[in-house]
XYZ file of C-alpha atoms in Angstrom:
651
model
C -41.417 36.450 -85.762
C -39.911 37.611 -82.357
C -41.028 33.900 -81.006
C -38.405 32.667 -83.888
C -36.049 34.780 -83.269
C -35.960 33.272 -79.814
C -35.142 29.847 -80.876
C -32.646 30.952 -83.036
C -30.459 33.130 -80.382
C -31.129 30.538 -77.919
C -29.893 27.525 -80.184
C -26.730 29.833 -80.643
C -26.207 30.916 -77.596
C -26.701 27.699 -75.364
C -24.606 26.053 -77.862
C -21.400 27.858 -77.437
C -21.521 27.843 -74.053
C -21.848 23.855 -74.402
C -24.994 23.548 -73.009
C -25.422 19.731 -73.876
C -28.006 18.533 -76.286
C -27.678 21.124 -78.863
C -24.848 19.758 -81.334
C -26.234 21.363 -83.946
C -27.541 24.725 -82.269
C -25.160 27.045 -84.668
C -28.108 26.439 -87.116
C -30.073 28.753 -85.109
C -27.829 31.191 -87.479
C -29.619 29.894 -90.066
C -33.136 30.420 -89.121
C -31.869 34.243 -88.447
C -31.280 34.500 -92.346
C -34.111 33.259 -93.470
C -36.042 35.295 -91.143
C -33.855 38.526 -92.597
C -34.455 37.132 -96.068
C -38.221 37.334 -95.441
C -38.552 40.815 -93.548
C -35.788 42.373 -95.932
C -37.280 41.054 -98.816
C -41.077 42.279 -97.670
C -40.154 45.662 -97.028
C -38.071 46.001 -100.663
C -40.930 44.279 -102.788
C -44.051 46.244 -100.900
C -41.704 49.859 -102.064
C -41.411 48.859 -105.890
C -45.331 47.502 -105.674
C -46.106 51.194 -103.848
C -43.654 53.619 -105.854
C -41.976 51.469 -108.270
C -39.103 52.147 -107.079
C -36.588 51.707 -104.438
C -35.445 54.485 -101.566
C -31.428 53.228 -100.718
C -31.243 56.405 -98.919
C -34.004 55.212 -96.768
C -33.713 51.584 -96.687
C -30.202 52.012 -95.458
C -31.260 54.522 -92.791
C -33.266 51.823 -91.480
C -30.804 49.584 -91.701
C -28.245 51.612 -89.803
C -31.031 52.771 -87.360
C -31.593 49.148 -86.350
C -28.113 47.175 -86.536
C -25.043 50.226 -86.325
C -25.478 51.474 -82.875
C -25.262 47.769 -81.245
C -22.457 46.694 -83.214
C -20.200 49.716 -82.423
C -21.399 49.385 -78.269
C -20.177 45.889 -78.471
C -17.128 46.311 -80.729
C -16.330 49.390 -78.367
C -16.672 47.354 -74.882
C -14.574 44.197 -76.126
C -11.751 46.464 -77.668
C -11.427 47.587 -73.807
C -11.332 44.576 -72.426
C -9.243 43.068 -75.083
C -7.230 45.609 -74.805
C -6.986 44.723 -71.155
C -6.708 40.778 -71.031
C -5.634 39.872 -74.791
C -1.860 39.307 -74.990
C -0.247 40.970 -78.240
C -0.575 38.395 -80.728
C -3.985 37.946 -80.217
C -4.809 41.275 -79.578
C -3.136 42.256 -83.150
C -5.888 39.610 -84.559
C -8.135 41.185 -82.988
C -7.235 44.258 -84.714
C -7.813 42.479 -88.024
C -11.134 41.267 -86.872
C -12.679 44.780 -85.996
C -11.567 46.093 -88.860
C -12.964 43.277 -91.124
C -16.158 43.410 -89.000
C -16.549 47.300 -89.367
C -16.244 46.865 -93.465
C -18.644 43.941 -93.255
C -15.963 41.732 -94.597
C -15.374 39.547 -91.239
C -16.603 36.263 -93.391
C -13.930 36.848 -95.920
C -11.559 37.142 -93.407
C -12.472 33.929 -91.261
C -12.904 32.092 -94.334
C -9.362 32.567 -95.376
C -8.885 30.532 -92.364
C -6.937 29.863 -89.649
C -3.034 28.819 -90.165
C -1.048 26.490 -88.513
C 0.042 28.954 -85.636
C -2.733 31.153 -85.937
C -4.898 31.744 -82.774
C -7.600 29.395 -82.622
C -11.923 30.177 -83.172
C -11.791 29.911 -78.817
C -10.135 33.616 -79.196
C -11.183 35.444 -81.936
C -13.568 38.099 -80.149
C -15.896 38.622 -83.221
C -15.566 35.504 -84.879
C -19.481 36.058 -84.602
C -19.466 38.443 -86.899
C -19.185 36.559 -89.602
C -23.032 35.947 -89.956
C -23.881 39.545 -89.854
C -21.293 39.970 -92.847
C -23.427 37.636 -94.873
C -26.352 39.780 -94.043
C -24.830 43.088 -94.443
C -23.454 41.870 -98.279
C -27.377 40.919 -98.600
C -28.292 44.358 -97.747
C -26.046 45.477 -100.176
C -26.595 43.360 -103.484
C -31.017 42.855 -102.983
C -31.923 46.128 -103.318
C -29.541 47.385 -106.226
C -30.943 43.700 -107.844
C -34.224 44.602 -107.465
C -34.124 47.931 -108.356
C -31.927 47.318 -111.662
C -34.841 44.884 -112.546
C -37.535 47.415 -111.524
C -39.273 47.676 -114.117
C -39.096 43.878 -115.032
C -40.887 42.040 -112.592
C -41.358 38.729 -113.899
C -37.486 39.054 -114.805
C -36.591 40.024 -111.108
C -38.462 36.960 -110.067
C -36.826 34.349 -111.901
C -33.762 35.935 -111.797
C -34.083 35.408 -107.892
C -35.695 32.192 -108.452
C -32.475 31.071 -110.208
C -30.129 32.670 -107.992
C -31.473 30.482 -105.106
C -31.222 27.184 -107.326
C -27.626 28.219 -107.996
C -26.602 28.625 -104.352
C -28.481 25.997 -102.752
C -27.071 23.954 -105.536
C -23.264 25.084 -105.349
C -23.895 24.382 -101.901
C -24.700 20.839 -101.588
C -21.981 19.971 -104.334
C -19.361 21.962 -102.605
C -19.740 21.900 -98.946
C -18.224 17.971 -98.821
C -15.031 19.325 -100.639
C -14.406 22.892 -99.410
C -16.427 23.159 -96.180
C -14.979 26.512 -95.271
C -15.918 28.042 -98.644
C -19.592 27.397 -98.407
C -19.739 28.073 -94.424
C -18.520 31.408 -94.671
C -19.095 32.984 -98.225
C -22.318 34.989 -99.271
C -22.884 32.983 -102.399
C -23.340 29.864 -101.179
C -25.441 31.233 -98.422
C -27.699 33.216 -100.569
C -30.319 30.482 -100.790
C -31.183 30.591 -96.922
C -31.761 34.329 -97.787
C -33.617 33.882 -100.937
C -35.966 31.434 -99.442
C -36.767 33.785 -96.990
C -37.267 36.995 -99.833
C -39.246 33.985 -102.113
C -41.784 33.532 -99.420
C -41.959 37.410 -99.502
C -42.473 38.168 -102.528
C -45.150 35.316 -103.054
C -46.972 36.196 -99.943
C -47.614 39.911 -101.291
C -47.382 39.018 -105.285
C -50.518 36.667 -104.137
C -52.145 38.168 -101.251
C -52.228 35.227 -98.883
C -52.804 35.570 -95.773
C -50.208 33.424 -93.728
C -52.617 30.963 -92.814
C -52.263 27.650 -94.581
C -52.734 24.540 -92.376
C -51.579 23.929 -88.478
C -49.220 21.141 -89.588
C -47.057 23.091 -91.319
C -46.502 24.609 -88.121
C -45.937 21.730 -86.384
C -43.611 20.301 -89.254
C -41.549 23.431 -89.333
C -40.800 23.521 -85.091
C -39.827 19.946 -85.867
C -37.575 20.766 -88.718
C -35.562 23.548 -86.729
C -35.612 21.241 -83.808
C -34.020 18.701 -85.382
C -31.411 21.263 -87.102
C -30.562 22.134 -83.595
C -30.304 18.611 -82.031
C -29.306 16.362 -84.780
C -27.560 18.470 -87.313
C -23.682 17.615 -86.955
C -20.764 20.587 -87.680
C -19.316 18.059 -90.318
C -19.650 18.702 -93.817
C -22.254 21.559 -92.292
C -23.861 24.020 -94.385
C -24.386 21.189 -97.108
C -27.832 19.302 -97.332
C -27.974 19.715 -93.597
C -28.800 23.358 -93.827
C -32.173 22.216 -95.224
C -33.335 21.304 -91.926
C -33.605 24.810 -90.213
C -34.031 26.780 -93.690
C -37.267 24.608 -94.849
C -38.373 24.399 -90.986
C -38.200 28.391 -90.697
C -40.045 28.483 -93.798
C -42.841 26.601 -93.304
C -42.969 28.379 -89.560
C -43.415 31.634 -91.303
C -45.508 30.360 -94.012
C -47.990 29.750 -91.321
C -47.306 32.113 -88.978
C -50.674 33.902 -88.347
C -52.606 30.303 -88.216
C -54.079 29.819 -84.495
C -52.390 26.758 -83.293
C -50.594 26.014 -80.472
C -47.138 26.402 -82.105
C -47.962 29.985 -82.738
C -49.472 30.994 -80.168
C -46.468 29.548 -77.844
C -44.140 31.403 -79.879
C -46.350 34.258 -79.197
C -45.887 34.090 -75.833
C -44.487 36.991 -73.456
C -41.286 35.396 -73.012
C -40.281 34.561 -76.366
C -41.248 37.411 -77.920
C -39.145 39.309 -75.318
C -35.894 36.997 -75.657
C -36.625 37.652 -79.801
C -36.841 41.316 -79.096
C -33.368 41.360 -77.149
C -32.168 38.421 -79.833
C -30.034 40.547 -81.991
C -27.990 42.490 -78.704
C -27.895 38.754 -77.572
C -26.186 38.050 -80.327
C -23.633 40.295 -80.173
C -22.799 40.453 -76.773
C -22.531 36.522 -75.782
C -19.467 35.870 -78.227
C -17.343 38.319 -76.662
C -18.821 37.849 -72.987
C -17.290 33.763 -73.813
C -14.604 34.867 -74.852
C -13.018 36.989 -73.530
C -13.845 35.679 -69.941
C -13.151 32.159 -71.202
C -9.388 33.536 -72.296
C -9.074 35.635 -68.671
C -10.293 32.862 -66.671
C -7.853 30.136 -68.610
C -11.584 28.172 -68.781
C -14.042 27.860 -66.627
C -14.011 26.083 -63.269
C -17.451 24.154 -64.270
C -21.133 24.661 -65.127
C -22.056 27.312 -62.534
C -19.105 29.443 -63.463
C -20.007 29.340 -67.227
C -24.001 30.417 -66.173
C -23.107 33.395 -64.487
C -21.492 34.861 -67.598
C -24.086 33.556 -69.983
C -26.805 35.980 -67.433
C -23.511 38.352 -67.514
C -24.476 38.272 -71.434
C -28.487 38.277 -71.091
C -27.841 41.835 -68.978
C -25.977 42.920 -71.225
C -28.315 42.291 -73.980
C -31.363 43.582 -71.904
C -29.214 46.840 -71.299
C -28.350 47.036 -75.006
C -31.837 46.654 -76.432
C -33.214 49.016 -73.774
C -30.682 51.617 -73.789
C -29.123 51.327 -77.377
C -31.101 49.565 -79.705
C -34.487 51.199 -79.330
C -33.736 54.866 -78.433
C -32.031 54.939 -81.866
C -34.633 53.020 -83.924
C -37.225 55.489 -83.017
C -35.201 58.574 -83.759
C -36.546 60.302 -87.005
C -33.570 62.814 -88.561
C -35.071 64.762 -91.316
C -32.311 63.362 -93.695
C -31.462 59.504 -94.111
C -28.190 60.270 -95.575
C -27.166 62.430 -92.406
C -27.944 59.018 -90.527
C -25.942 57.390 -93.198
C -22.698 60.164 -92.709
C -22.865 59.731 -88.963
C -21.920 56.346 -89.214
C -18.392 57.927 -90.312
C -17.311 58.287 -87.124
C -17.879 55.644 -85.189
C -16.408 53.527 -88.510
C -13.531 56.231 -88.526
C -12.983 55.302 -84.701
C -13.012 51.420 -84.791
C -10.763 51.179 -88.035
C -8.585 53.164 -86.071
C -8.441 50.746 -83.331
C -8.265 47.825 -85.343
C -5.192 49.071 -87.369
C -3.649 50.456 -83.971
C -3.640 46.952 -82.654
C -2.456 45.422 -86.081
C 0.617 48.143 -86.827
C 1.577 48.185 -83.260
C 1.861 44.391 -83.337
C -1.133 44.133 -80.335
C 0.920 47.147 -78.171
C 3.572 44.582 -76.121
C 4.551 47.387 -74.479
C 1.669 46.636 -72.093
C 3.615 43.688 -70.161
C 6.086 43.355 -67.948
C 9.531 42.109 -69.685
C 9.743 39.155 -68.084
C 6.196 38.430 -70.059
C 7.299 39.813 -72.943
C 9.789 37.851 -73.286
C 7.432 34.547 -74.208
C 5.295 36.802 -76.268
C 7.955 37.755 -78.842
C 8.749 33.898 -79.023
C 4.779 33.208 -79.812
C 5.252 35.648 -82.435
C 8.759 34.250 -83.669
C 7.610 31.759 -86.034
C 7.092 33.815 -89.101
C 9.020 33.878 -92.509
C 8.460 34.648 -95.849
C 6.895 32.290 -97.889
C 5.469 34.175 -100.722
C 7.481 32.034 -103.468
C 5.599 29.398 -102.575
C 3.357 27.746 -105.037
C 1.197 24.768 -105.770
C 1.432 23.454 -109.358
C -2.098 22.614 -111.038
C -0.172 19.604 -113.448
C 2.119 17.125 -112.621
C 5.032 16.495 -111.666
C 3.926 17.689 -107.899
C 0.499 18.011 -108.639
C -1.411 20.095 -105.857
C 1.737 19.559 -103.724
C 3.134 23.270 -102.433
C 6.640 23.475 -103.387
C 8.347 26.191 -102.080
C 11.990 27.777 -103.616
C 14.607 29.087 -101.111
C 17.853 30.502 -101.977
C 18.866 31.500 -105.110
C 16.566 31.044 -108.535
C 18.134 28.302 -110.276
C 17.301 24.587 -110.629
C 16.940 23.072 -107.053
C 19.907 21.058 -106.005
C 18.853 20.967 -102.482
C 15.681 18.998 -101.158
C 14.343 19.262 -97.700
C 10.805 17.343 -97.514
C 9.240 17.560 -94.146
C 6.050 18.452 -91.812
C 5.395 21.442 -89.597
C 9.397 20.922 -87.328
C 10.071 22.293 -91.287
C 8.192 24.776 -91.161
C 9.613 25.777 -87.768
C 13.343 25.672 -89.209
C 12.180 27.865 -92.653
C 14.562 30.981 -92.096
C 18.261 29.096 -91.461
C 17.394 26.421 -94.113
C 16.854 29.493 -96.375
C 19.756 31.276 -94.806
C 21.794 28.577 -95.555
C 21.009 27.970 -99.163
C 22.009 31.750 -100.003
C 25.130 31.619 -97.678
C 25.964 29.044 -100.369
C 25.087 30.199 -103.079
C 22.473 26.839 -103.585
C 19.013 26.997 -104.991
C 17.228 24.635 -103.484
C 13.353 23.590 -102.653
C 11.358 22.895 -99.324
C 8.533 20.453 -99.835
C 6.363 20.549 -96.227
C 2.817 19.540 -94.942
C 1.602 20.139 -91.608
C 1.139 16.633 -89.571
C 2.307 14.678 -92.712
C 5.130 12.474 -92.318
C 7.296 12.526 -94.999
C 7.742 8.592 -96.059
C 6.227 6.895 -98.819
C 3.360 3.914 -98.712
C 1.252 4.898 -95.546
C -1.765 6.753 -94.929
C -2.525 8.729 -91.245
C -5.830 8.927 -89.397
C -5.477 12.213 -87.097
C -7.106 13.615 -84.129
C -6.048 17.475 -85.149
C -7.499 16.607 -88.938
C -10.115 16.449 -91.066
C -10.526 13.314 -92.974
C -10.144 15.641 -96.027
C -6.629 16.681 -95.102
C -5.681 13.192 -93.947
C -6.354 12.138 -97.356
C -4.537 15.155 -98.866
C -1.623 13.729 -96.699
C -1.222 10.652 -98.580
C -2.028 11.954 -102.273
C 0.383 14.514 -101.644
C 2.947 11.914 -100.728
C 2.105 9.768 -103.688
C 2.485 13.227 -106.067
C 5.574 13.721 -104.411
C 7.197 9.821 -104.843
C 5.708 9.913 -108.790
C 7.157 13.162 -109.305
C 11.372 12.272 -107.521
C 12.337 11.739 -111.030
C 11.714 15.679 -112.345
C 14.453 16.250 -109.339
C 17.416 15.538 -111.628
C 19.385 18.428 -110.196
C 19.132 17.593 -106.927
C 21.503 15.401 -105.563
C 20.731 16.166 -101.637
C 17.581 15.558 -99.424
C 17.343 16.491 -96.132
C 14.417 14.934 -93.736
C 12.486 16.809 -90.974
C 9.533 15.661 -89.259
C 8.054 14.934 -85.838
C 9.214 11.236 -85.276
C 8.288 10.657 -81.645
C 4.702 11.774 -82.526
C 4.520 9.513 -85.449
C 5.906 6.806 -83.526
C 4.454 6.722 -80.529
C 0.868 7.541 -81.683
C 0.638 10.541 -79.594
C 1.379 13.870 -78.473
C 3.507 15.081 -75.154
C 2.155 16.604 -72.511
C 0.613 19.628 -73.634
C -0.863 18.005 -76.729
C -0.729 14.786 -75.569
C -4.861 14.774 -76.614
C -3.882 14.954 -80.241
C -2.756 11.617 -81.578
C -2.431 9.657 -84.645
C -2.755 6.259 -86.542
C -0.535 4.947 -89.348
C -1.560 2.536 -91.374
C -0.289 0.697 -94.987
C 2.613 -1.343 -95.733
C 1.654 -4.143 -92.953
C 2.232 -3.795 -89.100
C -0.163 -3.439 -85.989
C 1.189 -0.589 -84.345
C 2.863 3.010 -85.712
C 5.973 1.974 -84.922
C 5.688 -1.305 -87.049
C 4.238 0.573 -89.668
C 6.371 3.689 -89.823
C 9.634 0.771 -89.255
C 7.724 -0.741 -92.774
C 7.710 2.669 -94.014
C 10.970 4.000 -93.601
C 12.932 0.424 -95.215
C 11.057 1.398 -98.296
C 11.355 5.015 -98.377
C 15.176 5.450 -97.412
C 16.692 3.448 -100.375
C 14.153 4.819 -102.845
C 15.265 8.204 -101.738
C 18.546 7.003 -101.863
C 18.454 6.300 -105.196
C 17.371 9.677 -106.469
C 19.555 11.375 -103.914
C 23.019 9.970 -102.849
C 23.417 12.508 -99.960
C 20.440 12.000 -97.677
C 20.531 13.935 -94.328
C 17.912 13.325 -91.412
C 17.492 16.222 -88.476
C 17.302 15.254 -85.286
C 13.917 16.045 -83.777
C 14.498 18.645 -81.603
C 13.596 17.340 -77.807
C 10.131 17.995 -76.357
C 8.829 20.289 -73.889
C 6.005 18.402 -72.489
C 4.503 20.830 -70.440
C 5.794 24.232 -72.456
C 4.144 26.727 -74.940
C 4.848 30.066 -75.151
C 1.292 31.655 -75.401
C 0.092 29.757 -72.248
C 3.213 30.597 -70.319
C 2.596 34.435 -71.295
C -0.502 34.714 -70.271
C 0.088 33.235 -67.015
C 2.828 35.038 -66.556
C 0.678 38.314 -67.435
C -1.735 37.446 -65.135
C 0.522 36.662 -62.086
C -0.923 33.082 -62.264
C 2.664 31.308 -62.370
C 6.011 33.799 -61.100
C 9.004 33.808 -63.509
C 10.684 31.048 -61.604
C 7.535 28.785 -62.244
C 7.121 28.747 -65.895
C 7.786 25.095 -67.476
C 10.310 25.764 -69.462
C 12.910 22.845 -68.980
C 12.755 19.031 -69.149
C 15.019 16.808 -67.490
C 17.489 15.385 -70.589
C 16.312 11.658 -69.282
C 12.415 12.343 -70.470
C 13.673 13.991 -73.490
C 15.452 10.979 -74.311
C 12.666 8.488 -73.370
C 10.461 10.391 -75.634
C 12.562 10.531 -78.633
C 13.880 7.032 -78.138
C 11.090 4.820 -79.785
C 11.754 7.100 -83.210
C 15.215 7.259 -83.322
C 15.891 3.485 -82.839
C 14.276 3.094 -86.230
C 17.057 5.389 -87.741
C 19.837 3.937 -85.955
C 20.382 0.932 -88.502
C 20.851 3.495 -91.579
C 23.155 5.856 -89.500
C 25.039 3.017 -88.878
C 25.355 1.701 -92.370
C 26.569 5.687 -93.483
C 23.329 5.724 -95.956
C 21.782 8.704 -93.663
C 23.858 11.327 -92.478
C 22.603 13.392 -88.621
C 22.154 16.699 -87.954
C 22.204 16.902 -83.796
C 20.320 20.243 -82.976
C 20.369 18.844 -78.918
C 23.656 19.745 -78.071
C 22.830 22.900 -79.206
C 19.618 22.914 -76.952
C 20.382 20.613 -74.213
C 22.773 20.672 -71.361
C 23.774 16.964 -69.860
C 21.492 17.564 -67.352
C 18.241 19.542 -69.073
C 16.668 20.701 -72.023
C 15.347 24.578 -71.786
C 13.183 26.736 -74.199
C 14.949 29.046 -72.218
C 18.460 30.431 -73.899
C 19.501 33.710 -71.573
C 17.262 36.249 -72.314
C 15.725 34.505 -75.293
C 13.020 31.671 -75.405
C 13.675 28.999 -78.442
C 10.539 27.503 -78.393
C 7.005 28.413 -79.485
C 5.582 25.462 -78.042
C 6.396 22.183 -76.564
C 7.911 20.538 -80.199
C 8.173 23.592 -82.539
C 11.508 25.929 -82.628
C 11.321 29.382 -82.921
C 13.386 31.344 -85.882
C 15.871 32.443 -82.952
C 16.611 28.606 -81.764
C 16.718 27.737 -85.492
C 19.609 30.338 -86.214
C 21.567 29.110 -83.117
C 22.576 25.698 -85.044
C 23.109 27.217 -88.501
C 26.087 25.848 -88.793
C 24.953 22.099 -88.238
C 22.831 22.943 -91.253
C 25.533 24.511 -93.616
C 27.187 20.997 -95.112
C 23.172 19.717 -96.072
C 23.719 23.029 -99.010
C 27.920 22.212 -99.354
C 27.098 20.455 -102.529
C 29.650 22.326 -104.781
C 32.686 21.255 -102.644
């Protein structure tokens, strides 16, 4: 079993820190439940066959024996260093982490997913965590199933039977639609457990021996191989998960056989790296990164192997020093093992909500580095009146009031530069009395008749992009109160195909209506959308996209700026007005025949943001940006009254 364990740790492991040839190694997680299913499962069904019964008391004892004291080392040693390196915002996530991890709830809380300025998987210190929240909600719902069905055997066996069916089944249907939902969540990862228990409970319900035939062996090692080389992250758990979950099975299935398989998993040095596998585990998550996050990446392949052996020692030290010492202590009463887990618990929910009160403790930093940190953190409004009807008109489209309740009179339809301007639009609309409604999608541009092939997307949300647009074009008509649209978007992106500096990576095809290139087919775009619109709306109103930044965002700038990497006079904050220009140019020329004509109205944020020489996230004291394209609420408020005639509708 250790020999297993080795292969799974290792495919783990060497795949985070991108060792190549391992693009599906995160399956190795998968081979670890099976294996848990099987042991777990053993040790639950041999107790009702001996007593008829089931000990929680003790099978918890073990449980907290063998996985507690670990954890709550590791949790302990990256809230110190996080505490140390992490800059506010992310150290206030990491808050939310450790105390989702300590209430074995981490899955549910990475499974509600990351938003659109939330910190990204690269910094969430026990994003690992997730896994052993799966097994932990295992531990918890097995053994009260089994010992509810006690007495019904038969029952308890067909009950599981069907229970593994039903997961493996919602699974497969599921996992091409909702991805995140069947990665993360217990139930549809119950079947990798089950088949592991299954095996179990057949193996002792029959009395074999674990020795079948050598190929299943073989067949297995080749099955988890192949999970770990050719197993791809998309649409992943899915039909995929087969590979490593049937592989591990037949491996254990014939585990005791003689064959070469075996007995090389036997080995000395597997069975060590298995023995270590679980304080591997633990430690080489936050060992990434957190030294991933200090060092701003790693200067190449040599620099990222002397923190994966940084993580090996620390999993040798753990296993030696933590993890056995407190496996073989015997207390004479499980449930005093059980109430001494209060206080380590006690101690990291204390942290955690520390960090996540305390807004990650900004006090730590100078002010000058401060200063970027409250802009990376001045993005956030109130959306709770948001929601998404189920029926048309705006079918699974997220409408979201502002201002007063009343009919909306006021449209503003837009992607994520929205987003960015949520509090003054909203100001606005109650300054004037105006109910009115803000339609937005991240990275969707907000014209009728195209669809968008992204870098930054999933093929799922670039298809969501263009439904949503057709909901919204079907549904203009239900608008009869409104009599004003405003438009906000990221044109120079759209146009131009690409990103700016910073993100210049993340780019983006349009396609529909005719034309070779985005421009062409966002020109195509606009001459149908703007006298559609028009005709539904007779005061239409465009925003100027604020200019770009190339080289600016406020997270980066903090932490280089916390970690005397760049001095205050250094940070890249400006752009000369020229570039601005250039960059906005290719968009705005598209506009400039409908300003012309008087059928769209501007909104000019730039004065506002610009000098004649300069753009600047930088505004006195205050920075306006929270990256290179996105305003912050502060900037936003600065040109509320450029937004005020957009609500004027009474007048």
């Amino acid at each position: 079993m250790d020999g297993l364990r080795m292969i799974a740790v290792l495919g783990v492991v060497l795949y985070h820190f991108g060792v190549p040839g391992l693009p599906g190694g995160f399956t190795g997680v998968d081979v670890f439940f099976v294996i848990s299913g099987f042991l777990i499962g053993g040790i639950l069904w041999r107790n009702l066959e001996e007593t008829g019964s089931i000990s929680l008391a003790r099978f918890y004892t073990r449980r907290v024996k063998r996985l507690a004291p670990a954890f709550f080392a590791m949790a302990a040693a990256s809230a110190l260093v996080a505490w140390v390196v992490l800059l506010p915002f992310e150290f206030r996530e990491f808050g939310k982490e450790l105390i989702a991890a300590t209430t074995y709830l981490s899955n549910v809380l990475f499974w509600r997913g990351e938003g659109y300025f939330d910190i990204g998987a690269e910094n969430k210190v026990l994003l690992h965590t997730w896994s052993l929240a799966v097994e932990e909600q295992f531990y918890i719902v097995l053994p009260v199933l089994m010992l509810a069905l006690a007495r019904w055997r038969r029952l308890l066996v067909a009950l599981l039977v069907v229970l593994f069916v039903g997961s493996l089944t919602a699974n497969i249907a599921l996992s091409p639609t909702d991805q995140t939902t069947t990665f993360y969540l217990f139930p549809f990862r119950a079947w990798e457990l089950l088949a592991g228990v299954l095996l179990a409970v057949a193996g002792h319900s029959r009395g074999f021996s674990y020795v079948l035939r050598p190929g299943l062996s073989y067949a297995g090692l080749a099955l988890v191989l192949a999970g770990l080389t050719l197993v791809a992250p998309q649409g992943f758990p899915g039909w995929q998960a087969l590979f490593p979950v049937l592989g591990t099975t037949l491996l254990i299935a014939n585990g005791k056989d003689d064959n070469r398989v075996n007995r090389a998993l036997a080995a000395p040095l597997p069975v060590f790296i298995g023995k270590i596998s679980y304080s591997l585990y633990l430690w080489h998550w936050p060992v990434l990164v957190l030294s991933r996050y200090w060092r701003d990446g790693y200067a190449g392949p040599l620099e990222a192997a002397l923190w994966l052996a940084l993580a090996f020692a620390l999993a040798i030290l753990s296993w030696a020093l933590i993890e056995t010492p407190f496996r073989r202590t015997h207390p004479r009463s499980g449930w005093r093992v059980l109430a001494a887990l209060a206080a380590p618990s006690a101690a990291a929910l204390g942290i955690g909500a520390l960090a996540y009160v305390k807004d990650g403790l900004p006090a730590r930093f100078a002010p000058e580095t401060r200063a970027y940190i409250a802009a990376s953190a001045d993005f956030n409004q109130d959306w709770s009146r948001c929601h998404t009807p189920a029926q048309s008109p705006f079918k699974n489209v997220e409408l979201c009031p502002i201002g007063p309740e009343g009919l909306p009179e006021v449209i503003v339809w837009g992607d994520s530069h929205l987003r960015a301007i949520k509090e003054v639009l909203e100001q606005a609309a109650f300054d004037t009395d105006t109910p009115a409604l803000i339609i937005w999608h991240a990275g969707c541009p907000p014209v009728f008749g195209i669809s968008k092939q992204e870098s930054y997307a999933t093929p799922a949300e670039d298809a969501a992009c263009a439904a949503g647009t057709a909901e919204i074009r079907r549904s203009l008509a239900s608008l009869a109160q409104a009599r004003t649209l405003l438009l906000v978007a990221r044109w120079a992106y759209y146009a131009d195909g690409a990103g700016s500096g910073r993100d210049a990576h993340n780019t983006i095809r349009l396609a529909g209506l005719g034309g070779s290139t985005n421009r062409e087919v966002l020109s195509r775009a606009l001459a149908e959308t703007l006298p559609e619109l028009r005709r539904h709306f007779p005061r239409l109103f465009l925003l100027r996209q604020p200019p770009e930044i190339p080289d600016y965002d406020s997270r980066e700038t903090a932490r280089r700026l916390a970690y005397g990497r760049v001095l205050p006079t250094e940070t890249p904050t400006d752009v000369s007005r020229t570039v601005a220009e250039t960059r906005a140019a290719g968009a705005e020329a598209l506009f400039a025949p409908y300003l012309a004509e008087g059928s769209l109205r501007l909104i000019d944020p730039w004065p506002v943001l610009c000098t004649a020489e300069k753009c600047s996230a930088r505004h006195g004291d205050a920075i306006w940006y929270f990256d290179n394209n996105h305003l912050t609420n502060t900037a936003a408020r600065a040109f509320a009254g450029l937004i005020s005639p957009v609500f004027e509708v009474k007048n």
